[in-house]
């Protein structure tokens, strides 16, 4: 896909906010930052805040919820904070009739203020929840913000902090871990910072028998990336790691910087986004060859100056019949974020510009396809300005 310019399309008449979090509903969720998943024709997801408010969580400790395509929502579980976990920033994975996920805070770990995070299991009906693992910080991980992935009989994930403490990684450079559904956890890899990469915040992708992922920082330092522009890596189940690509954002290169999203595997290429770099620092869409590590910038976002393009794509990309769909947290006509598409020729189009309250605003999650319609969440906006779920027919 060659570099292409953005074009703004008319807002689809089928766009609709189907649910506003917190609107007229006590103890509802707030701030859905993670992807939705579909099981049995229903959506399941998490909210980072909302739910139970207590001395540990003045904004609420977060929720697990389910929703129909018509926008009928039900909270399955409200986190309690403390040893129970709090602030689920990651999405869910369905396995063996239950849902598994992580909380970025809470848990029994004492080396982190407010807890180092947990791995949890919630039953499909929400009536039972248990903590499978509490991160302890230090050489163990801390602050798991990425959605888990099933790989070779285990759940694999990443922690933003913990692991090795060196260089600029005062709280640890982050880890990759595995955990069984019975709660046995193992650190697979501890990032070293510098050229090795630091702060993995995105979900891993499992393809061709290995794992691929990104680190938001580390790699190569440039005048525009004092802590490193970020990396793409390959990792075996036993922890053998290879850095495939180090981003090189600089005044002349126009490369991306700071990949905060997971990767999409298509045709032996890994597609992803960065929240910085490019033409104006608004981020890029890129692809990297799985084998050689050769990188190509597919699209450079150019928000708010001469176009109505998006900016700061935090979310994973989605493939729908060869067209790539994504979201940006900012940019668009109202600078409240956008939904975009990139066709097989590499041409990017803005499908919808969020308008902010009472419309949605600041999407950070991947769009999800159900019955030919795209669904997604926004972290802000909605009738209560606490986030929304929307539908959009591409």
Tab-separated table of C-alpha atoms in Angstrom:
chain	number	residue	atom	x	y	z
A	1	UNK	CA	0.000	0.000	0.000
A	2	UNK	CA	1.606	3.284	-1.029
A	3	UNK	CA	1.313	6.542	0.902
A	4	UNK	CA	-1.956	8.279	0.022
A	5	UNK	CA	-3.793	11.447	0.931
A	6	UNK	CA	-6.885	11.523	3.125
A	7	UNK	CA	-10.308	12.363	1.820
A	8	UNK	CA	-13.338	13.245	3.911
A	9	UNK	CA	-16.563	11.400	3.104
A	10	UNK	CA	-20.072	12.549	4.043
A	11	UNK	CA	-21.151	11.317	7.461
A	12	UNK	CA	-22.989	7.999	7.020
A	13	UNK	CA	-26.702	8.239	7.776
A	14	UNK	CA	-26.426	4.907	9.589
A	15	UNK	CA	-24.151	6.272	12.318
A	16	UNK	CA	-25.759	6.183	15.746
A	17	UNK	CA	-24.764	6.279	19.401
A	18	UNK	CA	-26.537	3.216	20.757
A	19	UNK	CA	-25.512	3.629	24.396
A	20	UNK	CA	-24.199	6.386	26.664
A	21	UNK	CA	-22.433	5.218	29.810
A	22	UNK	CA	-23.592	6.663	33.097
A	23	UNK	CA	-26.678	8.314	31.643
A	24	UNK	CA	-29.473	7.970	34.191
A	25	UNK	CA	-28.052	4.753	35.602
A	26	UNK	CA	-26.436	4.383	39.021
A	27	UNK	CA	-23.169	2.435	39.310
A	28	UNK	CA	-22.799	2.181	35.531
A	29	UNK	CA	-19.396	1.993	33.892
A	30	UNK	CA	-17.339	4.986	32.777
A	31	UNK	CA	-14.491	5.384	30.265
A	32	UNK	CA	-14.504	2.294	28.002
A	33	UNK	CA	-10.976	2.260	26.563
A	34	UNK	CA	-10.774	-1.367	25.370
A	35	UNK	CA	-12.041	-3.346	22.378
A	36	UNK	CA	-15.437	-5.016	22.359
A	37	UNK	CA	-15.690	-8.740	21.684
A	38	UNK	CA	-18.708	-10.646	20.344
A	39	UNK	CA	-20.039	-13.865	21.842
A	40	UNK	CA	-23.459	-15.316	21.058
A	41	UNK	CA	-24.508	-12.202	19.167
A	42	UNK	CA	-23.790	-9.915	22.135
A	43	UNK	CA	-20.961	-7.537	22.932
A	44	UNK	CA	-18.764	-7.841	26.002
A	45	UNK	CA	-16.326	-5.262	27.268
A	46	UNK	CA	-14.838	-3.352	30.168
A	47	UNK	CA	-14.880	0.177	31.506
A	48	UNK	CA	-11.823	1.573	33.232
A	49	UNK	CA	-13.854	3.471	35.836
A	50	UNK	CA	-17.402	3.593	37.131
A	51	UNK	CA	-19.149	0.842	39.039
A	52	UNK	CA	-18.387	0.766	42.760
A	53	UNK	CA	-16.972	3.924	44.314
A	54	UNK	CA	-15.110	3.605	47.588
A	55	UNK	CA	-12.052	4.896	49.371
A	56	UNK	CA	-9.839	3.022	46.918
A	57	UNK	CA	-11.589	4.182	43.728
A	58	UNK	CA	-13.221	7.598	43.907
A	59	UNK	CA	-14.122	7.383	40.189
A	60	UNK	CA	-15.244	3.780	40.539
A	61	UNK	CA	-13.113	0.642	40.243
A	62	UNK	CA	-14.343	-0.349	36.783
A	63	UNK	CA	-16.785	-2.837	35.318
A	64	UNK	CA	-17.346	-5.770	32.981
A	65	UNK	CA	-20.477	-5.306	30.867
A	66	UNK	CA	-22.522	-6.924	28.126
A	67	UNK	CA	-24.675	-5.215	25.503
A	68	UNK	CA	-27.008	-6.121	22.676
A	69	UNK	CA	-26.642	-4.647	19.191
A	70	UNK	CA	-29.699	-2.533	20.011
A	71	UNK	CA	-27.864	-0.891	22.904
A	72	UNK	CA	-29.386	-2.714	25.874
A	73	UNK	CA	-26.572	-2.824	28.444
A	74	UNK	CA	-26.087	-4.816	31.640
A	75	UNK	CA	-23.179	-4.630	34.070
A	76	UNK	CA	-21.926	-8.158	34.715
A	77	UNK	CA	-19.378	-7.310	37.388
A	78	UNK	CA	-18.214	-4.278	39.368
A	79	UNK	CA	-14.643	-4.382	40.656
A	80	UNK	CA	-14.107	-3.600	44.327
A	81	UNK	CA	-10.509	-2.403	44.305
A	82	UNK	CA	-7.962	-3.573	46.843
A	83	UNK	CA	-7.113	-7.240	46.381
A	84	UNK	CA	-9.984	-7.604	43.912
A	85	UNK	CA	-8.421	-5.417	41.233
A	86	UNK	CA	-9.320	-2.045	39.773
A	87	UNK	CA	-9.225	-0.057	36.530
A	88	UNK	CA	-9.479	-2.674	33.755
A	89	UNK	CA	-7.876	-0.871	30.812
A	90	UNK	CA	-7.699	-4.051	28.718
A	91	UNK	CA	-10.431	-5.900	26.892
A	92	UNK	CA	-11.693	-9.425	27.479
A	93	UNK	CA	-10.895	-12.801	25.971
A	94	UNK	CA	-13.494	-15.596	25.997
A	95	UNK	CA	-12.235	-19.074	26.831
A	96	UNK	CA	-13.911	-22.224	28.154
A	97	UNK	CA	-17.212	-20.465	28.798
A	98	UNK	CA	-15.737	-17.629	30.852
A	99	UNK	CA	-14.103	-14.244	30.314
A	100	UNK	CA	-10.510	-13.445	31.215
A	101	UNK	CA	-8.898	-10.045	31.520
A	102	UNK	CA	-6.558	-7.804	33.462
A	103	UNK	CA	-6.882	-4.832	35.770
A	104	UNK	CA	-4.156	-2.212	35.680
A	105	UNK	CA	-4.444	-1.595	39.428
A	106	UNK	CA	-5.538	-3.334	42.565
A	107	UNK	CA	-4.482	-6.803	43.576
A	108	UNK	CA	-2.341	-8.030	46.447
A	109	UNK	CA	0.964	-6.588	45.188
A	110	UNK	CA	2.393	-4.130	47.697
A	111	UNK	CA	5.204	-2.537	45.657
A	112	UNK	CA	2.810	-0.291	43.716
A	113	UNK	CA	0.581	2.400	45.177
A	114	UNK	CA	-2.946	1.141	44.647
A	115	UNK	CA	-1.766	-2.342	43.671
A	116	UNK	CA	0.247	-3.661	40.729
A	117	UNK	CA	-2.675	-5.135	38.799
A	118	UNK	CA	-4.294	-8.525	38.339
A	119	UNK	CA	-5.400	-11.241	35.944
A	120	UNK	CA	-9.049	-12.148	36.579
A	121	UNK	CA	-11.753	-14.561	35.447
A	122	UNK	CA	-15.463	-13.686	35.314
A	123	UNK	CA	-18.189	-16.224	34.620
A	124	UNK	CA	-20.358	-15.670	31.552
A	125	UNK	CA	-23.311	-14.629	33.725
A	126	UNK	CA	-21.185	-12.372	35.927
A	127	UNK	CA	-22.177	-14.166	39.115
A	128	UNK	CA	-18.663	-15.253	40.002
A	129	UNK	CA	-15.260	-13.595	39.688
A	130	UNK	CA	-11.853	-14.670	40.887
A	131	UNK	CA	-8.355	-13.258	40.790
A	132	UNK	CA	-5.995	-15.684	39.066
A	133	UNK	CA	-2.822	-13.678	39.648
A	134	UNK	CA	-1.822	-10.497	41.460
A	135	UNK	CA	1.281	-8.835	40.059
A	136	UNK	CA	3.868	-7.953	42.675
A	137	UNK	CA	5.973	-5.398	40.805
A	138	UNK	CA	9.752	-5.539	40.925
A	139	UNK	CA	11.048	-8.450	38.869
A	140	UNK	CA	7.442	-9.496	38.361
A	141	UNK	CA	5.355	-7.279	36.127
A	142	UNK	CA	3.204	-4.320	37.079
A	143	UNK	CA	0.332	-2.463	35.410
A	144	UNK	CA	-1.033	-4.832	32.748
A	145	UNK	CA	-2.952	-2.623	30.313
A	146	UNK	CA	-2.977	-4.925	27.262
A	147	UNK	CA	-5.651	-7.460	26.341
A	148	UNK	CA	-4.641	-11.100	26.798
A	149	UNK	CA	-4.139	-13.467	23.863
A	150	UNK	CA	-4.548	-17.264	23.856
A	151	UNK	CA	-1.401	-19.025	22.649
A	152	UNK	CA	-0.340	-22.664	22.990
A	153	UNK	CA	-2.659	-23.428	25.878
A	154	UNK	CA	-1.859	-20.339	27.944
A	155	UNK	CA	-2.875	-16.703	28.144
A	156	UNK	CA	-0.111	-14.266	27.207
A	157	UNK	CA	0.008	-10.599	28.064
A	158	UNK	CA	2.217	-7.613	28.770
A	159	UNK	CA	2.852	-5.351	31.735
A	160	UNK	CA	3.825	-1.749	31.164
A	161	UNK	CA	6.161	-1.685	34.162
A	162	UNK	CA	8.057	-4.108	36.365
A	163	UNK	CA	10.800	-6.430	35.211
A	164	UNK	CA	14.254	-4.859	34.868
A	165	UNK	CA	14.952	-1.421	36.321
A	166	UNK	CA	17.693	0.354	34.420
A	167	UNK	CA	18.377	3.497	32.439
A	168	UNK	CA	15.192	5.495	31.973
A	169	UNK	CA	12.992	2.653	33.284
A	170	UNK	CA	12.712	3.750	36.913
A	171	UNK	CA	9.664	1.545	37.496
A	172	UNK	CA	10.842	-1.265	35.231
A	173	UNK	CA	10.883	-1.533	31.440
A	174	UNK	CA	7.952	-3.940	31.270
A	175	UNK	CA	7.446	-7.663	30.779
A	176	UNK	CA	5.761	-10.344	28.707
A	177	UNK	CA	4.092	-13.017	30.830
A	178	UNK	CA	2.060	-16.182	30.493
A	179	UNK	CA	-0.621	-17.389	32.867
A	180	UNK	CA	-2.671	-20.568	32.944
A	181	UNK	CA	-6.419	-20.539	33.476
A	182	UNK	CA	-5.697	-21.882	36.966
A	183	UNK	CA	-3.455	-18.923	37.797
A	184	UNK	CA	0.104	-20.169	37.318
A	185	UNK	CA	2.083	-17.170	36.044
A	186	UNK	CA	5.516	-17.048	34.430
A	187	UNK	CA	7.556	-14.105	33.173
A	188	UNK	CA	8.566	-14.921	29.591
A	189	UNK	CA	10.649	-11.823	28.881
A	190	UNK	CA	11.851	-8.706	30.705
A	191	UNK	CA	12.607	-5.713	28.496
A	192	UNK	CA	15.985	-4.089	28.962
A	193	UNK	CA	15.214	-0.582	27.744
A	194	UNK	CA	17.428	1.229	25.264
A	195	UNK	CA	17.618	-0.499	21.893
A	196	UNK	CA	15.764	-3.517	23.299
A	197	UNK	CA	12.558	-1.549	23.830
A	198	UNK	CA	10.538	-0.481	26.862
A	199	UNK	CA	6.934	-0.190	28.013
A	200	UNK	CA	4.871	-2.744	26.067
A	201	UNK	CA	1.317	-1.408	26.357
A	202	UNK	CA	-0.358	-3.159	23.420
A	203	UNK	CA	-1.891	-6.617	22.977
A	204	UNK	CA	0.309	-9.313	21.487
A	205	UNK	CA	-0.571	-10.936	18.157
A	206	UNK	CA	-0.162	-14.684	17.698
A	207	UNK	CA	0.525	-15.814	14.135
A	208	UNK	CA	2.599	-18.529	12.452
A	209	UNK	CA	3.504	-20.071	15.809
A	210	UNK	CA	5.100	-16.976	17.347
A	211	UNK	CA	4.079	-13.786	19.106
A	212	UNK	CA	4.500	-10.281	17.723
A	213	UNK	CA	4.249	-7.081	19.696
A	214	UNK	CA	5.282	-3.475	20.148
A	215	UNK	CA	6.989	-1.360	22.778
A	216	UNK	CA	5.913	2.243	23.038
A	217	UNK	CA	9.401	3.463	23.910
A	218	UNK	CA	12.989	2.316	23.600
A	219	UNK	CA	14.670	1.421	20.351
A	220	UNK	CA	16.452	4.309	18.652
A	221	UNK	CA	16.710	7.746	20.222
A	222	UNK	CA	16.493	10.765	17.948
A	223	UNK	CA	16.148	14.479	18.481
A	224	UNK	CA	12.390	13.944	18.462
A	225	UNK	CA	12.381	10.734	20.563
A	226	UNK	CA	14.527	11.250	23.650
A	227	UNK	CA	13.310	7.994	25.243
A	228	UNK	CA	13.307	6.017	21.993
A	229	UNK	CA	10.712	5.945	19.228
A	230	UNK	CA	9.473	2.426	19.956
A	231	UNK	CA	9.988	-1.050	18.518
A	232	UNK	CA	8.334	-4.073	16.923
A	233	UNK	CA	9.456	-7.483	18.177
A	234	UNK	CA	8.977	-11.207	17.647
A	235	UNK	CA	8.915	-13.597	20.609
A	236	UNK	CA	8.751	-17.366	20.938
A	237	UNK	CA	6.751	-19.100	23.655
A	238	UNK	CA	10.022	-19.846	25.452
A	239	UNK	CA	11.133	-16.207	25.475
A	240	UNK	CA	13.510	-16.003	22.513
A	241	UNK	CA	13.150	-12.427	21.289
A	242	UNK	CA	14.153	-10.581	18.142
A	243	UNK	CA	13.620	-6.888	17.460
A	244	UNK	CA	12.168	-6.650	13.951
A	245	UNK	CA	12.078	-2.874	13.619
A	246	UNK	CA	13.055	0.270	15.514
A	247	UNK	CA	11.146	3.424	14.582
A	248	UNK	CA	13.292	6.352	13.459
A	249	UNK	CA	11.078	9.424	13.640
A	250	UNK	CA	13.122	12.501	12.763
A	251	UNK	CA	12.630	15.799	10.949
A	252	UNK	CA	13.546	14.238	7.602
A	253	UNK	CA	12.435	10.623	7.941
A	254	UNK	CA	8.717	11.213	8.718
A	255	UNK	CA	8.635	7.719	10.240
A	256	UNK	CA	6.201	6.858	12.994
A	257	UNK	CA	6.903	7.001	16.723
A	258	UNK	CA	5.415	5.492	19.881
A	259	UNK	CA	3.346	2.458	18.810
A	260	UNK	CA	0.618	2.053	21.430
A	261	UNK	CA	-1.570	-0.462	19.575
A	262	UNK	CA	-1.305	-4.138	18.740
A	263	UNK	CA	-0.526	-5.509	15.291
A	264	UNK	CA	-2.784	-6.877	12.539
A	265	UNK	CA	-1.294	-9.773	10.549
A	266	UNK	CA	-2.238	-9.750	6.841
A	267	UNK	CA	-0.454	-11.480	3.970
A	268	UNK	CA	2.829	-11.916	5.890
A	269	UNK	CA	2.799	-8.242	6.825
A	270	UNK	CA	2.160	-6.715	10.245
A	271	UNK	CA	-0.015	-3.598	10.108
A	272	UNK	CA	-0.118	-1.154	12.975
A	273	UNK	CA	-0.262	2.454	14.102
A	274	UNK	CA	1.859	4.925	16.015
A	275	UNK	CA	0.486	7.807	18.050
A	276	UNK	CA	3.370	10.091	17.086
A	277	UNK	CA	5.657	10.783	14.176
A	278	UNK	CA	4.699	11.240	10.561
A	279	UNK	CA	4.190	14.611	8.920
A	280	UNK	CA	3.049	16.701	11.868
A	281	UNK	CA	3.472	14.371	14.827
A	282	UNK	CA	-0.099	13.083	14.414
A	283	UNK	CA	0.884	9.447	13.909
A	284	UNK	CA	0.998	6.944	11.058
A	285	UNK	CA	-0.306	3.631	9.779
A	286	UNK	CA	2.580	1.306	8.900
A	287	UNK	CA	3.317	-2.225	7.798
A	288	UNK	CA	6.345	-4.384	8.626
A	289	UNK	CA	7.304	-7.626	6.921
A	290	UNK	CA	7.078	-10.557	9.353
A	291	UNK	CA	10.357	-12.065	8.184
A	292	UNK	CA	12.650	-9.247	7.064
A	293	UNK	CA	11.407	-6.444	9.305
A	294	UNK	CA	11.268	-4.051	6.336
A	295	UNK	CA	8.878	-1.201	7.155
A	296	UNK	CA	6.636	0.924	4.931
A	297	UNK	CA	4.558	3.892	6.063
A	298	UNK	CA	1.091	3.388	4.581
A	299	UNK	CA	-0.487	6.654	5.736
A	300	UNK	CA	0.714	9.729	7.606
A	301	UNK	CA	-2.067	11.518	9.476
A	302	UNK	CA	-2.239	15.278	8.968
A	303	UNK	CA	-4.901	16.589	11.281
A	304	UNK	CA	-6.339	20.010	11.738
A	305	UNK	CA	-4.145	22.151	9.481
A	306	UNK	CA	-5.226	21.688	5.876
A	307	UNK	CA	-7.321	18.518	6.156
A	308	UNK	CA	-9.955	16.942	8.357
A	309	UNK	CA	-7.839	13.842	8.883
A	310	UNK	CA	-7.588	12.046	12.208
A	311	UNK	CA	-4.732	12.172	14.709
A	312	UNK	CA	-3.251	9.912	17.387
A	313	UNK	CA	-4.441	6.385	16.482
A	314	UNK	CA	-4.327	4.426	19.762
A	315	UNK	CA	-6.389	1.449	18.585
A	316	UNK	CA	-5.593	-1.778	16.798
A	317	UNK	CA	-6.609	-1.959	13.166
A	318	UNK	CA	-9.368	-4.250	11.887
A	319	UNK	CA	-9.489	-6.066	8.538
A	320	UNK	CA	-12.898	-6.354	6.871
A	321	UNK	CA	-12.695	-8.035	3.462
A	322	UNK	CA	-9.344	-6.455	2.661
A	323	UNK	CA	-10.216	-2.956	3.850
A	324	UNK	CA	-8.490	-1.753	7.001
A	325	UNK	CA	-10.544	0.177	9.551
A	326	UNK	CA	-9.302	2.144	12.530
A	327	UNK	CA	-9.978	5.011	14.905
A	328	UNK	CA	-8.072	8.087	16.006
A	329	UNK	CA	-8.415	9.705	19.411
A	330	UNK	CA	-8.237	13.239	18.018
A	331	UNK	CA	-8.612	15.002	14.695
A	332	UNK	CA	-11.621	14.924	12.434
A	333	UNK	CA	-13.977	17.828	11.836
A	334	UNK	CA	-14.475	18.584	15.550
A	335	UNK	CA	-11.059	17.375	16.771
A	336	UNK	CA	-12.905	14.746	18.819
A	337	UNK	CA	-11.613	11.732	16.919
A	338	UNK	CA	-12.513	9.861	13.767
A	339	UNK	CA	-13.188	6.480	12.167
A	340	UNK	CA	-11.085	5.889	9.053
A	341	UNK	CA	-10.653	3.270	6.341
A	342	UNK	CA	-7.710	2.363	4.110
A	343	UNK	CA	-8.473	0.467	0.910
A	344	UNK	CA	-6.247	-2.079	-0.839
A	345	UNK	CA	-4.648	0.701	-2.901
A	346	UNK	CA	-3.564	2.542	0.243
A	347	UNK	CA	-6.068	5.391	0.015
A	348	UNK	CA	-7.289	6.595	3.408
A	349	UNK	CA	-10.789	7.993	3.935
A	350	UNK	CA	-12.346	9.500	7.041
A	351	UNK	CA	-15.700	7.760	7.441
A	352	UNK	CA	-16.951	9.665	10.456
A	353	UNK	CA	-15.833	12.589	12.615
A	354	UNK	CA	-17.007	12.463	16.221
A	355	UNK	CA	-18.634	15.661	17.436
A	356	UNK	CA	-18.247	15.372	21.198
A	357	UNK	CA	-21.000	15.475	23.831
A	358	UNK	CA	-23.726	14.280	23.329
A	359	UNK	CA	-22.048	12.426	20.448
A	360	UNK	CA	-19.040	10.262	21.223
A	361	UNK	CA	-15.481	11.545	21.557
A	362	UNK	CA	-11.899	10.258	21.855
A	363	UNK	CA	-12.156	6.630	20.693
A	364	UNK	CA	-9.233	4.429	21.733
A	365	UNK	CA	-10.605	0.985	20.851
A	366	UNK	CA	-10.689	-1.122	17.713
A	367	UNK	CA	-13.952	-1.320	15.791
A	368	UNK	CA	-15.755	-4.679	15.880
A	369	UNK	CA	-17.816	-6.143	13.020
A	370	UNK	CA	-21.231	-7.694	13.633
A	371	UNK	CA	-23.679	-8.490	10.807
A	372	UNK	CA	-21.949	-6.137	8.388
A	373	UNK	CA	-21.960	-3.176	10.788
A	374	UNK	CA	-19.021	-1.667	12.678
A	375	UNK	CA	-19.387	-1.112	16.418
A	376	UNK	CA	-17.006	0.624	18.764
A	377	UNK	CA	-16.565	2.644	21.924
A	378	UNK	CA	-15.508	6.177	22.747
A	379	UNK	CA	-13.813	7.043	26.019
A	380	UNK	CA	-15.552	10.414	26.201
A	381	UNK	CA	-18.707	12.013	24.937
A	382	UNK	CA	-22.132	10.468	25.118
A	383	UNK	CA	-25.082	11.981	26.958
A	384	UNK	CA	-23.271	11.886	30.319
A	385	UNK	CA	-19.790	12.605	28.885
A	386	UNK	CA	-18.626	9.260	30.300
A	387	UNK	CA	-18.196	7.391	27.039
A	388	UNK	CA	-20.403	5.711	24.474
A	389	UNK	CA	-20.956	2.734	22.183
A	390	UNK	CA	-21.655	3.541	18.532
A	391	UNK	CA	-22.618	1.754	15.334
A	392	UNK	CA	-21.515	2.679	11.829
A	393	UNK	CA	-22.313	0.979	8.524
A	394	UNK	CA	-19.240	1.403	6.283
